[in-house]
Amino acid sequence: KNQVEQSPQSLIILEGKNCTLQCNYTVSPFSNLRWYKQDTGRGPVSLTIMTFSENTKSNGRYTATLDADTKQSSLHITASQLSDSASYICVVAGGSQGNLIFGKGTKLSVKP
Amino acid sequence: DAGITQSPRHKVTETGTPVTLRCHQTENHRYMYWYRQDPGHGLRLIHYSYGVKDTDKGEVSDGYSVSRSKTEDFLLTLESATSSQTSVYFCAISEGGHREYEAFFGQGTRLTVV
């Protein structure tokens, strides 16, 4: 079964600290992996998209990594800000129909 | 929000009544999607459209129908709303299929069926 698992479910960090969110997937065939940020009450917004040949991609203070061999990805947030408080969703495009398979998200709270 | 407008943003309706949610885009993207988001689940695809009058079912299509008579509008209809359809509904658009193209999401419609 095609699945995307994220950990932790929730995370609280202090402003200015770094954090890393994890994503494991079992999706075949695999097309690409995406990280989205979803603020409360809003739709998801894309942070990065990586194909199997890319193992790192950055977007400002956000850096995503992909290990296609172990089917794992991580999202590293550097020097967190209060505005980083949101849910971060790992999404894999793939499967027989090429649809998006969504993880349940990690809820990040950044405290002052 | 990439030129996507969902309406209404909030709706409360009674069990058994029909409900239509609208998604309007100004990007001229070919593909449009309806998802639902529930606690404890990732977003799940309800229906999608790959062109005017061309639609197909997603993972959780039972109880929902869609129509796309113009490129810019994609309607989601609950023929007879049930409490299990209480959810937040997101419309998404992409230039091409999800496999290759980035998806852009609307702000969501919160639907409560009482």
PDB file of C-alpha atoms in Angstrom, chain A residues 97-99, chain B residues 25 28-34 45-58 66-75 91-101:
ATOM      1  CA  GLN A  97      -1.999   6.791 -11.226  1.00  0.00           C
ATOM      2  CA  GLY A  98       0.619   9.396 -10.399  1.00  0.00           C
ATOM      3  CA  ASN A  99      -1.485  10.947  -7.682  1.00  0.00           C
TER       4      ASN A  99
ATOM      5  CA  GLN B  25      -9.075  29.904 -10.957  1.00  0.00           C
ATOM      6  CA  ASN B  28      -5.828  28.925 -16.969  1.00  0.00           C
ATOM      7  CA  HIS B  29      -4.422  25.654 -15.577  1.00  0.00           C
ATOM      8  CA  ARG B  30      -5.702  22.504 -17.206  1.00  0.00           C
ATOM      9  CA  TYR B  31      -6.003  20.340 -14.091  1.00  0.00           C
ATOM     10  CA  MET B  32      -8.234  21.009 -11.103  1.00  0.00           C
ATOM     11  CA  TYR B  33      -8.705  18.872  -8.008  1.00  0.00           C
ATOM     12  CA  TRP B  34     -10.933  18.577  -4.959  1.00  0.00           C
ATOM     13  CA  LEU B  45      -8.428  13.200  -3.377  1.00  0.00           C
ATOM     14  CA  ILE B  46     -12.161  13.283  -4.099  1.00  0.00           C
ATOM     15  CA  HIS B  47     -12.369  14.046  -7.827  1.00  0.00           C
ATOM     16  CA  TYR B  48     -10.233  15.764 -10.391  1.00  0.00           C
ATOM     17  CA  SER B  49     -10.606  17.281 -13.842  1.00  0.00           C
ATOM     18  CA  TYR B  50      -8.117  17.242 -16.697  1.00  0.00           C
ATOM     19  CA  GLY B  51     -10.084  19.552 -18.967  1.00  0.00           C
ATOM     20  CA  VAL B  52     -13.523  20.997 -19.633  1.00  0.00           C
ATOM     21  CA  LYS B  53     -16.086  18.240 -19.151  1.00  0.00           C
ATOM     22  CA  ASP B  54     -13.290  15.723 -18.406  1.00  0.00           C
ATOM     23  CA  THR B  55     -13.380  14.430 -14.852  1.00  0.00           C
ATOM     24  CA  ASP B  56     -12.368  11.327 -12.945  1.00  0.00           C
ATOM     25  CA  LYS B  57     -12.785   9.828  -9.494  1.00  0.00           C
ATOM     26  CA  GLY B  58     -10.273   9.971  -6.705  1.00  0.00           C
ATOM     27  CA  VAL B  66     -18.243  17.275  -9.894  1.00  0.00           C
ATOM     28  CA  SER B  67     -18.705  19.366 -12.980  1.00  0.00           C
ATOM     29  CA  ARG B  68     -16.447  21.528 -15.080  1.00  0.00           C
ATOM     30  CA  SER B  69     -18.192  23.489 -17.818  1.00  0.00           C
ATOM     31  CA  LYS B  70     -15.484  26.171 -18.087  1.00  0.00           C
ATOM     32  CA  THR B  71     -11.721  26.043 -17.683  1.00  0.00           C
ATOM     33  CA  GLU B  72     -11.856  28.375 -14.707  1.00  0.00           C
ATOM     34  CA  ASP B  73     -14.591  26.737 -12.635  1.00  0.00           C
ATOM     35  CA  PHE B  74     -14.756  23.361 -10.915  1.00  0.00           C
ATOM     36  CA  LEU B  75     -17.817  22.551  -8.826  1.00  0.00           C
ATOM     37  CA  CYS B  91      -9.353  22.916  -4.365  1.00  0.00           C
ATOM     38  CA  ALA B  92      -6.019  22.622  -6.148  1.00  0.00           C
ATOM     39  CA  ILE B  93      -4.824  23.427  -9.651  1.00  0.00           C
ATOM     40  CA  SER B  94      -1.848  22.404 -11.758  1.00  0.00           C
ATOM     41  CA  GLU B  95      -0.675  23.004 -15.309  1.00  0.00           C
ATOM     42  CA  GLY B  96      -0.447  19.281 -15.933  1.00  0.00           C
ATOM     43  CA  GLY B  97      -0.847  16.045 -14.033  1.00  0.00           C
ATOM     44  CA  HIS B  98       0.328  15.721 -10.441  1.00  0.00           C
ATOM     45  CA  ARG B  99       3.175  13.405 -11.440  1.00  0.00           C
ATOM     46  CA  GLU B 100       5.218  16.224 -12.947  1.00  0.00           C
ATOM     47  CA  TYR B 101       3.614  19.549 -12.105  1.00  0.00           C
TER      48      TYR B 101
END
